[in-house]
Amino acid sequence: MTPEERENLAFELQMLIKLLELHNENEDKIQSMTPEESLEHRLDIMEEIARIQKRLKEN
């Protein structure tokens, strides 16, 4: 992995973490998703965070 790729992944990771925090903080205000959709969305974000963290640790 090049330094640029690593930097891009680290930035993506920071943005996903921030998105998850915002989603968690504003869950009660999100009207475009059902509670099940909201949960699924957050789980998808957490899976992507874990994937990126694993990739960064491997390299």
mmCIF file of C-alpha atoms in Angstrom:
data_model
loop_
_atom_site.group_PDB
_atom_site.id
_atom_site.type_symbol
_atom_site.label_atom_id
_atom_site.label_comp_id
_atom_site.label_asym_id
_atom_site.label_seq_id
_atom_site.Cartn_x
_atom_site.Cartn_y
_atom_site.Cartn_z
ATOM 1 C CA MET A 1 0.000 0.000 0.000
ATOM 2 C CA THR A 2 1.386 3.364 -0.956
ATOM 3 C CA PRO A 3 1.476 6.248 1.538
ATOM 4 C CA GLU A 4 -1.220 7.969 -0.529
ATOM 5 C CA GLU A 5 -3.496 4.917 -0.396
ATOM 6 C CA ARG A 6 -2.925 4.652 3.334
ATOM 7 C CA GLU A 7 -3.735 8.337 3.791
ATOM 8 C CA ASN A 8 -6.912 7.972 1.722
ATOM 9 C CA LEU A 9 -8.037 4.980 3.774
ATOM 10 C CA ALA A 10 -7.325 6.803 7.022
ATOM 11 C CA PHE A 11 -9.389 9.763 5.811
ATOM 12 C CA GLU A 12 -12.242 7.478 4.730
ATOM 13 C CA LEU A 13 -12.115 5.821 8.144
ATOM 14 C CA GLN A 14 -12.373 9.186 9.908
ATOM 15 C CA MET A 15 -15.364 10.163 7.757
ATOM 16 C CA LEU A 16 -17.163 6.876 8.391
ATOM 17 C CA ILE A 17 -16.641 7.200 12.134
ATOM 18 C CA LYS A 18 -18.001 10.743 12.021
ATOM 19 C CA LEU A 19 -20.988 9.587 9.940
ATOM 20 C CA LEU A 20 -21.732 6.842 12.461
ATOM 21 C CA GLU A 21 -21.498 9.330 15.349
ATOM 22 C CA LEU A 22 -23.872 11.731 13.599
ATOM 23 C CA HIS A 23 -26.298 8.938 12.798
ATOM 24 C CA ASN A 24 -26.265 7.757 16.415
ATOM 25 C CA GLU A 25 -26.705 11.277 17.800
ATOM 26 C CA ASN A 26 -29.588 12.117 15.467
ATOM 27 C CA GLU A 27 -31.326 8.766 15.185
ATOM 28 C CA ASP A 28 -34.558 10.103 16.625
ATOM 29 C CA LYS A 29 -34.629 12.915 14.030
ATOM 30 C CA ILE A 30 -34.111 10.707 10.970
ATOM 31 C CA GLN A 31 -37.528 10.312 9.419
ATOM 32 C CA SER A 32 -36.517 8.891 6.051
ATOM 33 C CA MET A 33 -35.663 5.460 7.516
ATOM 34 C CA THR A 34 -37.538 2.938 9.568
ATOM 35 C CA PRO A 35 -35.836 1.833 12.799
ATOM 36 C CA GLU A 36 -34.794 -1.396 11.063
ATOM 37 C CA GLU A 37 -33.309 0.507 8.111
ATOM 38 C CA SER A 38 -31.493 2.814 10.497
ATOM 39 C CA LEU A 39 -29.990 -0.129 12.342
ATOM 40 C CA GLU A 40 -28.982 -1.817 9.095
ATOM 41 C CA HIS A 41 -27.359 1.398 7.887
ATOM 42 C CA ARG A 42 -25.334 1.728 11.075
ATOM 43 C CA LEU A 43 -24.265 -1.914 10.894
ATOM 44 C CA ASP A 44 -23.119 -1.402 7.297
ATOM 45 C CA ILE A 45 -21.033 1.568 8.405
ATOM 46 C CA MET A 46 -19.520 -0.423 11.281
ATOM 47 C CA GLU A 47 -18.637 -3.283 8.930
ATOM 48 C CA GLU A 48 -16.889 -0.873 6.566
ATOM 49 C CA ILE A 49 -15.010 0.705 9.498
ATOM 50 C CA ALA A 50 -13.839 -2.744 10.593
ATOM 51 C CA ARG A 51 -12.776 -3.641 7.039
ATOM 52 C CA ILE A 52 -10.690 -0.471 6.699
ATOM 53 C CA GLN A 53 -9.147 -0.854 10.157
ATOM 54 C CA LYS A 54 -8.139 -4.426 9.330
ATOM 55 C CA ARG A 55 -6.617 -3.341 6.029
ATOM 56 C CA LEU A 56 -4.655 -0.540 7.699
ATOM 57 C CA LYS A 57 -3.317 -2.936 10.363
ATOM 58 C CA GLU A 58 -2.213 -5.456 7.743
ATOM 59 C CA ASN A 59 -0.082 -2.923 5.896
#
